[in-house]
Amino acid sequence: MTQLWDFSGGIHPPEHKAISTARPIRSASVPDYLVLPLQQHIGEPAEAIVEVGERVLKGQKIADVKTGMGVPVNAPTSGVIESIADLPVPHPSGMTDRCITLKSDGEDQWCQRNPVKDYRSLERDQVLQIIRDAGISGMGGAGFPTNIKLRPPRDRKVSTLILNGAECEPYITADDMTMREKADEVVAGLKIMAWILRPERCVIGIEDNKPEAIAALQKATEGTQTEIAVIPTKYPSGGEKQLIQILTGMEVPSGGIPADIGVMCQNIGTAVAVAKAVFEGTPLISRVVTITGEAVREPGNFEALIGTPIEHLLEQAGVNQNAVSRLVLGGPMMGYTLTTEAVPVIKTTNCVIAATAAELPAPSPEQPCIRCGQCAEACPMELLPQQLFWHAKATEFEKAEHLNLFDCIECGACSYVCPSSIPLVQYYRFAKGEIRAQQAEQLKADRARERFEARQARLEREQQEKELRRQERAKAAAKAAAKKQAEAEKAAAEGAAVDERAAKSALVEQALARKKAKAEASRQPAASEPPAEEKPDIEALEKQLSQAQSKLETMQGMLDDAKAQQADNVEKLERAVAKNHDRVKRAEEALAEARQQLAAGPTESQPTH
């Protein structure tokens, strides 16, 4: 027999469970429209991967989390995407969030599924990917993605796997009826998770007020090493940390997680979803929801598609709208009042209570604390609710956090026993929210500061690199300028003088040739034909001009570089350029004159009579 321990505190509120266990689980009809929020679990919201007007099949992935922690959303039935807009969602704030609205076509046509007969033939990562693609998240609490939870850190070996079938909160019977009617699927899902984790011990914890579920699971686990631990009925024995303490005697450290002590808890509904995903290839598109309360004629549990409006389920249970005084999503201890029936069923929805005024009367006005200490006696986490209340009310959040405010599981036991009707849990939730907001702002400021410091360091580094490159360029430019200056001085001293003398010599020779030709012509008789003049050497003149122009271009380039570098030899190069300009001009004139002389040709003398 499994050894059991106890946890401090706890209460025994009226159960009200028999209201919804008289009938077997019923399948809710498919509504005309399904509203599928993109945020149904802890982590990043999914992003729509379909467009308005697109037809989708049952089970088809319509939204996914591309980065970060999260799981996809699958179409619960076949139909057409009606809209992607902000709509009311199940949340205590009553605010809207991004949702996909799917209009059912009534055909309920499945997409292709890939069931696995022998999951042991696959790698563990492959099975975890199947669980992830099925969109499975925890179905009993905040909705932590199951594939991530089943992959604990390597340094945290899970030695005990617990399946939480306690379902301790009043009114809720979804897990109870699931264990009664789907015990084989529950055990099948547990086996898959045990194969992934390889724990030394597997145990299913059930409160002793569920004899039918206990008998069904005992039969389903015959021949296995899975333990069925029947625990005393006390609220909140179904809390993760409390159930671990009952079954193992160990306490989860403050601020820690069960994996820190080698334990993991999973929900009954999660186990069924894992079994369906692996053996049937069916994603998480439906869940069991308890519809109860004195304002419904046929209370019970319904297998409802994810996205089904609450009002549709209330109609299935025969709600009397005139008798409804308060609509609670979840249980009376940890649930919250709904402001509209239009909110949909999501993966973590387990119960809706349509209560009359007599059943759940309005809370009494808050009175001053009388310091009776009952809240501290009832607290299962052994906190100091009275001091937490004072600090939260005085907005002394740092002091409240110092008193382990975040260890509070918000079970509501303190509020239940308070004779002054102080809504203690609401104060704690307010304080937690404010602390999280402050931490988010601080984190945002820290990240902004880190980005600023990184930017400043980058700018300084770039400035240093830029200065270093500038110095290297200046050094290279100075070296090049010195080299060019030496070449320029040498060219100005040698090349310019040689070219100038050559040009002058050509001009002198041409002038002497013309004078000689004229002298010879004057000595010949008038009647005789003058001898042909010596033709000018055009080719030599063109070559001289080309050399002069080339030299001018070279000197001009050296001058431009020297000006850009602000060298000391600018004036000297300017004089050299001016001289080369004159040389080019003289060479052009000499060439032009020679060409003109060549074009005129020898003139014939006229005969005399």
XYZ file of C-alpha atoms in Angstrom:
609
model
C 0.000 0.000 0.000
C 1.260 3.442 -0.933
C 2.468 5.452 2.027
C 0.715 8.804 2.333
C 1.686 12.023 4.050
C -0.342 15.108 4.882
C -0.003 18.822 4.178
C -0.766 21.624 6.584
C -3.957 23.637 6.393
C -6.743 22.834 3.982
C -10.537 23.028 4.250
C -13.622 20.909 3.569
C -16.124 22.956 1.541
C -19.394 21.373 0.314
C -18.599 19.225 -2.735
C -21.720 19.597 -4.929
C -20.276 16.942 -7.266
C -23.261 14.618 -7.413
C -25.142 17.217 -9.474
C -23.107 16.431 -12.612
C -22.220 12.743 -12.176
C -25.685 11.276 -12.618
C -25.314 11.136 -16.434
C -22.534 9.759 -18.635
C -20.385 12.074 -20.736
C -22.416 13.480 -23.637
C -21.112 14.757 -26.964
C -22.027 18.379 -27.494
C -23.317 19.242 -30.948
C -21.157 21.202 -33.360
C -22.093 24.905 -33.202
C -22.420 27.058 -36.307
C -19.347 29.048 -35.347
C -16.244 28.108 -33.365
C -14.114 30.855 -31.800
C -10.487 29.817 -31.365
C -8.288 32.157 -29.289
C -4.637 32.237 -30.351
C -3.552 32.353 -26.680
C -4.766 29.246 -24.840
C -1.764 28.361 -22.716
C 1.260 29.740 -20.901
C 3.844 31.004 -23.362
C 3.779 32.853 -26.655
C 0.476 33.292 -28.525
C 0.106 31.386 -31.757
C 0.068 33.161 -35.122
C -2.619 32.444 -37.701
C -1.342 30.527 -40.742
C -4.661 30.656 -42.601
C -6.502 33.497 -44.306
C -10.081 34.700 -44.167
C -12.197 32.779 -46.648
C -9.926 29.732 -46.660
C -11.518 26.311 -46.220
C -9.902 24.064 -43.613
C -10.339 20.437 -42.620
C -10.932 18.948 -39.203
C -7.637 18.584 -37.344
C -5.758 20.903 -39.723
C -3.237 23.238 -38.134
C -4.554 26.814 -38.430
C -2.200 28.664 -36.071
C 1.274 27.972 -34.766
C 3.969 29.384 -32.503
C 6.994 30.053 -34.713
C 9.372 31.237 -32.011
C 9.274 30.746 -28.270
C 7.334 28.387 -26.041
C 3.932 27.304 -27.310
C 1.828 24.804 -29.240
C -0.333 25.104 -32.372
C -4.108 25.468 -32.688
C -5.980 22.942 -34.820
C -9.363 23.223 -36.522
C -12.002 21.348 -34.445
C -14.145 20.728 -37.541
C -14.137 21.417 -41.249
C -15.367 24.765 -42.501
C -14.393 28.237 -43.696
C -12.340 30.841 -41.836
C -14.875 33.581 -41.151
C -12.635 36.172 -39.490
C -9.416 36.821 -37.561
C -10.247 39.546 -35.061
C -10.312 40.553 -31.395
C -13.150 38.818 -29.527
C -14.031 38.099 -25.867
C -11.919 35.305 -24.371
C -11.997 33.414 -21.051
C -9.984 35.646 -18.735
C -10.688 37.309 -15.371
C -10.117 40.722 -16.963
C -12.990 40.245 -19.404
C -10.838 41.695 -22.160
C -10.701 40.673 -25.810
C -7.885 38.907 -27.621
C -6.993 37.707 -31.115
C -9.245 34.872 -32.249
C -9.927 32.840 -35.391
C -13.632 32.355 -36.116
C -14.391 29.133 -37.996
C -17.775 28.681 -39.689
C -18.694 24.998 -39.711
C -19.739 23.458 -43.033
C -21.483 20.538 -41.348
C -19.343 17.935 -43.121
C -16.865 17.354 -40.284
C -14.291 16.244 -42.861
C -10.956 15.103 -41.428
C -7.540 16.017 -42.700
C -4.965 13.263 -43.141
C -3.996 11.651 -39.840
C -0.935 9.571 -39.032
C -1.623 7.188 -36.149
C 1.292 5.303 -34.592
C 0.796 1.672 -33.671
C 4.098 1.137 -31.876
C 5.467 4.357 -30.447
C 8.388 2.448 -28.939
C 9.797 2.024 -32.442
C 10.234 5.796 -32.685
C 12.769 8.091 -31.115
C 11.593 9.961 -28.038
C 12.033 13.286 -29.808
C 9.696 12.050 -32.546
C 6.981 11.225 -30.016
C 7.452 14.604 -28.339
C 7.060 16.241 -31.754
C 3.791 14.345 -32.283
C 2.558 15.645 -28.913
C 3.625 19.163 -29.809
C 1.998 19.100 -33.270
C -1.215 17.866 -31.636
C -1.371 21.159 -29.726
C -1.444 19.500 -26.300
C -0.959 21.656 -23.240
C -1.806 20.978 -19.605
C -5.577 20.659 -19.240
C -5.871 21.028 -15.503
C -4.019 24.212 -14.607
C -2.381 27.079 -16.446
C -1.818 25.073 -19.631
C 1.934 24.518 -19.786
C 2.968 22.998 -23.171
C 3.136 19.245 -22.557
C 6.022 18.489 -24.917
C 8.234 20.979 -23.059
C 7.160 19.676 -19.656
C 8.026 16.142 -20.772
C 11.546 17.286 -21.644
C 13.054 18.228 -18.247
C 16.659 19.438 -17.990
C 19.291 16.719 -18.197
C 20.390 17.395 -14.644
C 16.868 16.830 -13.270
C 16.005 13.174 -13.588
C 12.300 12.463 -12.998
C 12.047 9.549 -10.586
C 8.292 9.829 -9.858
C 5.553 10.495 -12.416
C 2.221 11.469 -10.842
C -1.114 11.550 -12.630
C -3.360 14.011 -10.820
C -6.856 12.594 -10.479
C -7.681 14.302 -7.178
C -9.985 16.971 -8.684
C -10.551 18.466 -5.258
C -12.481 21.655 -6.112
C -16.270 21.595 -5.584
C -18.649 21.136 -8.553
C -15.980 20.003 -11.056
C -16.300 16.369 -12.186
C -14.691 16.355 -15.655
C -11.696 14.273 -14.553
C -13.874 12.009 -12.403
C -16.106 11.080 -15.347
C -13.102 10.744 -17.656
C -11.499 8.244 -15.295
C -14.756 6.315 -15.041
C -15.411 6.092 -18.795
C -11.937 6.367 -20.355
C -9.717 4.570 -17.856
C -7.922 2.607 -20.593
C -7.052 5.813 -22.485
C -5.853 7.429 -19.262
C -3.486 4.526 -18.583
C -2.358 4.428 -22.225
C -1.399 8.094 -22.096
C 0.386 7.538 -18.779
C 2.416 4.705 -20.330
C 3.528 6.929 -23.212
C 4.661 9.669 -20.827
C 6.397 7.089 -18.622
C 8.211 5.689 -21.694
C 9.460 9.202 -22.492
C 10.557 10.043 -18.931
C 11.575 6.566 -17.665
C 10.653 7.234 -14.020
C 11.206 4.731 -11.246
C 7.627 5.100 -10.025
C 4.237 5.896 -11.618
C 1.317 6.745 -9.377
C -2.232 7.989 -9.922
C -3.590 10.029 -7.013
C -7.395 10.015 -6.510
C -9.479 11.379 -3.659
C -11.508 8.796 -1.783
C -14.794 10.476 -2.787
C -14.524 8.952 -6.305
C -15.045 5.191 -5.778
C -16.200 4.519 -9.374
C -13.097 6.171 -10.852
C -10.864 4.285 -8.398
C -12.386 0.949 -9.409
C -12.090 1.720 -13.147
C -8.422 2.662 -12.890
C -7.568 -0.292 -10.667
C -8.989 -2.559 -13.352
C -7.153 -0.702 -16.146
C -3.801 -0.949 -14.326
C -3.978 -4.652 -13.498
C -0.705 -6.323 -14.378
C 1.214 -3.060 -14.422
C 3.458 -1.404 -11.860
C 1.331 1.744 -11.764
C 0.113 2.558 -8.247
C -3.402 3.791 -7.498
C -3.089 6.010 -4.438
C -6.396 6.812 -2.727
C -5.946 10.002 -0.714
C -8.219 11.668 1.847
C -10.660 14.252 0.559
C -9.419 17.665 1.563
C -9.194 20.881 -0.402
C -6.734 21.666 -2.049
C -5.238 18.149 -2.204
C -5.412 18.429 -6.007
C -2.904 21.257 -5.995
C 0.315 20.117 -7.631
C 2.568 20.857 -4.663
C 0.070 19.446 -2.152
C -0.416 16.201 -4.093
C 3.342 15.752 -4.383
C 3.689 16.214 -0.638
C 0.888 13.705 0.030
C 2.348 11.024 -2.264
C 6.084 11.500 -1.702
C 6.487 13.386 1.568
C 8.705 15.908 -0.224
C 8.070 19.626 -0.565
C 8.741 21.623 -3.709
C 11.227 24.350 -2.724
C 10.081 27.954 -2.682
C 10.333 29.397 -6.175
C 11.137 25.961 -7.572
C 9.361 23.381 -9.711
C 8.570 19.698 -9.068
C 11.429 18.621 -11.366
C 13.810 20.115 -8.789
C 12.978 17.189 -6.505
C 12.641 14.586 -9.281
C 8.840 14.640 -9.561
C 6.459 15.477 -12.411
C 2.671 15.922 -12.333
C 0.360 15.502 -15.302
C -3.401 15.865 -15.618
C -5.949 13.150 -16.400
C -7.228 14.978 -19.460
C -3.669 15.527 -20.679
C -2.992 11.776 -20.542
C -6.072 11.066 -22.675
C -5.031 13.730 -25.193
C -1.536 12.216 -25.457
C -2.979 8.757 -26.110
C -5.277 10.077 -28.849
C -2.466 12.043 -30.471
C -0.174 9.017 -30.686
C -2.543 6.117 -31.327
C -5.170 7.966 -33.427
C -3.266 10.918 -34.837
C -5.964 13.153 -33.351
C -4.906 16.615 -32.181
C -6.377 18.321 -29.115
C -9.617 19.634 -30.623
C -12.057 18.714 -27.844
C -12.208 18.207 -24.086
C -14.616 17.205 -21.331
C -16.333 20.192 -19.690
C -18.591 20.098 -16.633
C -21.815 22.126 -17.002
C -23.418 22.330 -13.602
C -25.335 24.508 -11.179
C -28.939 24.742 -10.061
C -29.844 26.951 -13.017
C -29.472 24.079 -15.542
C -32.057 21.312 -15.906
C -29.703 18.594 -17.200
C -26.273 19.182 -15.652
C -23.478 16.865 -16.608
C -20.252 16.541 -18.558
C -19.938 17.245 -22.275
C -17.279 16.335 -24.811
C -17.126 19.770 -26.409
C -15.075 21.019 -29.323
C -12.456 23.642 -28.516
C -13.943 26.980 -29.549
C -17.534 26.102 -28.659
C -19.274 29.173 -27.170
C -20.277 28.712 -23.526
C -23.831 29.739 -24.368
C -24.065 26.740 -26.742
C -23.101 24.321 -23.951
C -25.538 25.952 -21.555
C -28.308 25.401 -24.088
C -27.280 21.724 -24.372
C -27.659 21.412 -20.587
C -31.053 23.169 -20.584
C -30.134 26.416 -18.868
C -32.862 28.528 -17.312
C -31.666 32.039 -18.089
C -34.152 33.582 -15.685
C -32.686 31.585 -12.801
C -29.026 32.341 -13.550
C -27.632 34.780 -11.021
C -23.969 34.203 -11.597
C -21.951 32.417 -14.267
C -18.613 31.057 -13.036
C -15.878 29.641 -15.240
C -13.963 27.020 -13.264
C -14.758 26.077 -9.683
C -16.208 28.277 -6.950
C -12.831 28.493 -5.186
C -10.423 29.361 -7.999
C -12.758 30.274 -10.846
C -13.984 33.709 -11.873
C -17.264 35.269 -12.914
C -17.984 35.524 -16.639
C -19.332 38.785 -18.009
C -20.592 37.204 -21.233
C -21.673 33.777 -22.440
C -20.010 34.380 -25.805
C -16.565 33.312 -24.577
C -15.416 29.969 -26.032
C -14.216 26.718 -24.533
C -10.411 26.590 -24.583
C -7.901 23.865 -23.729
C -7.928 24.694 -19.999
C -11.727 25.060 -19.594
C -12.964 22.365 -17.211
C -16.184 23.672 -15.684
C -18.978 26.238 -16.026
C -21.310 26.852 -13.082
C -24.688 28.427 -13.808
C -25.593 29.288 -10.236
C -28.752 30.696 -8.752
C -28.739 33.551 -6.256
C -29.295 31.140 -3.368
C -26.600 28.755 -4.552
C -23.760 31.279 -4.855
C -24.930 34.406 -3.064
C -23.128 37.676 -3.475
C -20.216 38.011 -1.033
C -20.804 39.973 2.133
C -19.261 43.442 2.396
C -15.635 43.446 3.439
C -15.110 44.112 7.148
C -11.943 45.063 9.047
C -9.574 42.214 9.862
C -10.092 40.920 13.436
C -6.752 39.083 13.507
C -8.336 35.736 14.237
C -5.615 33.794 12.407
C -7.994 31.372 10.664
C -6.503 32.257 7.277
C -3.043 31.192 8.439
C -4.431 27.901 9.778
C -6.158 27.162 6.447
C -3.239 28.107 4.173
C -1.833 24.911 2.605
C 1.441 26.708 1.743
C 2.079 27.765 5.361
C 2.218 31.445 4.447
C 1.142 34.455 6.487
C -2.041 35.598 4.702
C -2.733 38.364 7.198
C 0.614 40.097 6.675
C 0.401 39.551 2.925
C -2.993 41.241 2.931
C -1.708 44.267 4.843
C 1.292 44.741 2.560
C -0.777 44.221 -0.595
C -3.400 46.712 0.558
C -0.694 49.258 1.444
C 1.019 48.617 -1.940
C 4.137 47.531 -0.093
C 4.857 44.960 -2.764
C 8.500 44.417 -1.905
C 7.597 43.377 1.630
C 4.849 41.085 0.345
C 7.278 39.453 -2.065
C 9.746 39.019 0.792
C 7.032 37.013 2.584
C 6.908 34.543 -0.363
C 3.837 36.010 -2.001
C 4.511 34.050 -5.180
C 4.300 30.743 -3.304
C 0.562 31.418 -2.935
C -1.368 29.014 -5.197
C -4.509 31.196 -5.002
C -6.608 28.275 -3.776
C -8.991 30.606 -1.953
C -8.936 28.693 1.335
C -8.037 31.845 3.268
C -10.892 33.818 1.732
C -13.299 30.931 2.422
C -12.630 30.873 6.167
C -12.292 34.637 6.693
C -15.087 35.810 9.078
C -14.605 39.404 7.848
C -15.353 38.419 4.218
C -12.075 39.901 3.025
C -11.340 38.826 -0.583
C -7.774 37.930 0.290
C -6.994 36.125 -2.959
C -8.000 39.204 -4.978
C -5.507 41.283 -2.995
C -2.780 38.708 -3.642
C -3.574 38.586 -7.348
C -3.460 42.377 -7.482
C -0.082 42.452 -5.747
C 1.326 39.737 -8.013
C 0.141 41.591 -11.076
C 1.715 44.835 -9.929
C 5.000 43.119 -9.091
C 5.067 41.413 -12.490
C 4.354 44.751 -14.163
C 7.171 46.400 -12.231
C 9.520 43.553 -13.078
C 8.569 43.820 -16.725
C 9.244 47.559 -16.682
C 12.537 46.992 -14.888
C 13.492 44.313 -17.396
C 12.549 46.647 -20.213
C 14.643 49.429 -18.685
C 17.585 47.064 -18.132
C 17.427 45.891 -21.712
C 17.222 49.494 -22.936
C 20.240 50.385 -20.790
C 22.148 47.368 -22.098
C 21.295 48.311 -25.667
C 22.391 51.907 -25.029
C 25.655 50.818 -23.447
C 26.285 48.359 -26.251
C 25.567 51.076 -28.801
C 27.908 53.499 -27.081
C 30.641 50.875 -26.950
C 30.061 50.077 -30.614
C 30.238 53.773 -31.583
C 33.426 54.244 -29.598
C 34.930 51.152 -31.176
C 33.915 52.307 -34.646
C 35.349 55.769 -33.940
C 38.636 54.261 -32.827
C 38.756 52.032 -35.886
C 37.883 54.997 -38.085
C 40.627 57.103 -36.517
C 43.100 54.278 -36.957
C 42.128 53.889 -40.621
C 42.416 57.673 -41.090
C 45.895 57.671 -39.614
C 46.912 54.761 -41.838
C 45.493 56.512 -44.885
C 47.293 59.755 -43.947
C 50.535 57.864 -43.499
C 50.126 56.104 -46.857
C 49.129 59.356 -48.535
C 52.149 61.161 -47.126
C 54.391 58.390 -48.358
C 52.787 58.444 -51.805
C 52.941 62.240 -51.904
C 56.645 62.202 -51.066
C 57.253 59.688 -53.809
C 55.225 61.690 -56.327
C 56.977 64.878 -55.275
C 60.353 63.325 -55.939
C 59.177 62.057 -59.309
C 57.683 65.443 -60.144
C 60.813 67.283 -59.243
C 62.870 64.914 -61.349
C 60.433 65.165 -64.253
C 60.293 68.943 -63.975
C 64.075 69.122 -63.944
C 64.723 66.709 -66.820
C 61.713 66.030 -68.961
C 60.395 69.547 -69.255
C 63.749 71.035 -70.364
C 64.417 68.271 -72.866
C 60.955 68.537 -74.423
C 61.169 72.322 -74.557
C 64.568 72.225 -76.292
C 63.294 69.654 -78.774
C 60.275 71.787 -79.616
C 62.450 74.905 -80.054
C 64.913 73.001 -82.182
C 62.104 71.769 -84.472
C 60.770 75.268 -84.891
C 64.221 76.677 -85.656
C 64.860 73.960 -88.227
C 61.505 74.640 -89.872
C 62.232 78.383 -89.989
C 65.691 77.821 -91.524
C 64.201 75.461 -94.081
C 61.625 78.038 -95.131
C 64.261 80.803 -95.376
C 66.484 78.605 -97.448
C 63.610 77.698 -99.754
C 62.730 81.361 -100.292
C 66.341 82.271 -101.042
C 66.625 79.562 -103.675
C 63.347 80.575 -105.252
C 64.435 84.203 -105.561
C 67.623 83.219 -107.386
C 65.775 81.222 -110.121
C 64.543 82.980 -113.369
C 60.886 84.053 -113.322
C 60.035 82.078 -116.453
C 61.427 78.873 -115.079
C 59.409 76.613 -112.746
C 60.394 77.031 -109.116
C 61.798 73.967 -107.416
C 59.553 72.093 -105.052
C 59.765 73.191 -101.449
C 60.920 70.722 -98.847
C 57.909 69.120 -97.223
C 57.608 69.565 -93.400
C 57.978 66.414 -91.225
C 54.358 66.043 -90.038
C 54.981 62.712 -88.328
C 57.764 64.117 -86.183
C 55.666 67.117 -85.203
C 52.679 64.900 -84.270
C 54.945 62.726 -82.146
C 56.295 65.794 -80.343
C 52.758 67.045 -79.718
C 51.660 63.652 -78.350
C 54.611 63.545 -76.009
C 53.924 67.082 -74.822
C 50.241 66.295 -74.133
C 51.098 63.086 -72.295
C 53.602 64.937 -70.172
C 51.024 67.638 -69.434
C 48.475 65.052 -68.305
C 51.029 63.427 -66.032
C 52.048 66.702 -64.481
C 48.410 67.778 -64.091
C 47.575 64.492 -62.257
C 50.530 64.991 -59.953
C 49.379 68.531 -59.271
C 45.800 67.376 -58.440
C 47.089 64.732 -56.042
C 49.407 67.214 -54.377
C 46.540 69.659 -53.908
C 44.344 66.925 -52.430
C 47.068 65.948 -49.999
C 48.026 69.593 -49.387
C 51.644 68.756 -50.234
C 54.470 71.254 -50.073
C 55.406 71.019 -53.788
C 52.133 72.396 -55.153
C 53.650 75.668 -56.379
C 56.551 73.925 -58.093
C 54.168 71.545 -59.852
C 51.947 74.444 -60.901
C 54.942 76.084 -62.608
C 55.830 72.830 -64.308
C 52.222 72.434 -65.539
C 52.243 75.986 -66.882
C 55.446 75.279 -68.784
C 53.968 72.098 -70.219
C 50.883 74.051 -71.296
C 53.161 76.435 -73.230
C 55.054 73.555 -74.763
C 51.829 71.877 -75.905
C 50.609 75.150 -77.354
C 53.840 75.665 -79.325
C 53.790 72.101 -80.563
C 50.175 72.521 -81.719
C 51.043 75.759 -83.523
C 54.041 74.151 -85.247
C 51.931 71.178 -86.342
C 49.123 73.433 -87.574
C 51.544 75.583 -89.577
C 53.141 72.518 -91.122
C 49.785 71.087 -92.115
C 48.753 74.452 -93.624
C 51.975 74.625 -95.623
C 51.472 71.081 -96.838
C 47.890 71.803 -97.853
C 48.890 74.952 -99.865
C 51.383 72.983 -102.053
C 53.793 74.509 -104.769
C 52.317 77.319 -106.944
C 52.812 77.324 -110.727
C 54.279 80.590 -112.270
C 52.366 82.225 -115.070
C 54.111 82.522 -118.531
C 55.008 86.040 -119.821
C 54.185 87.337 -123.266
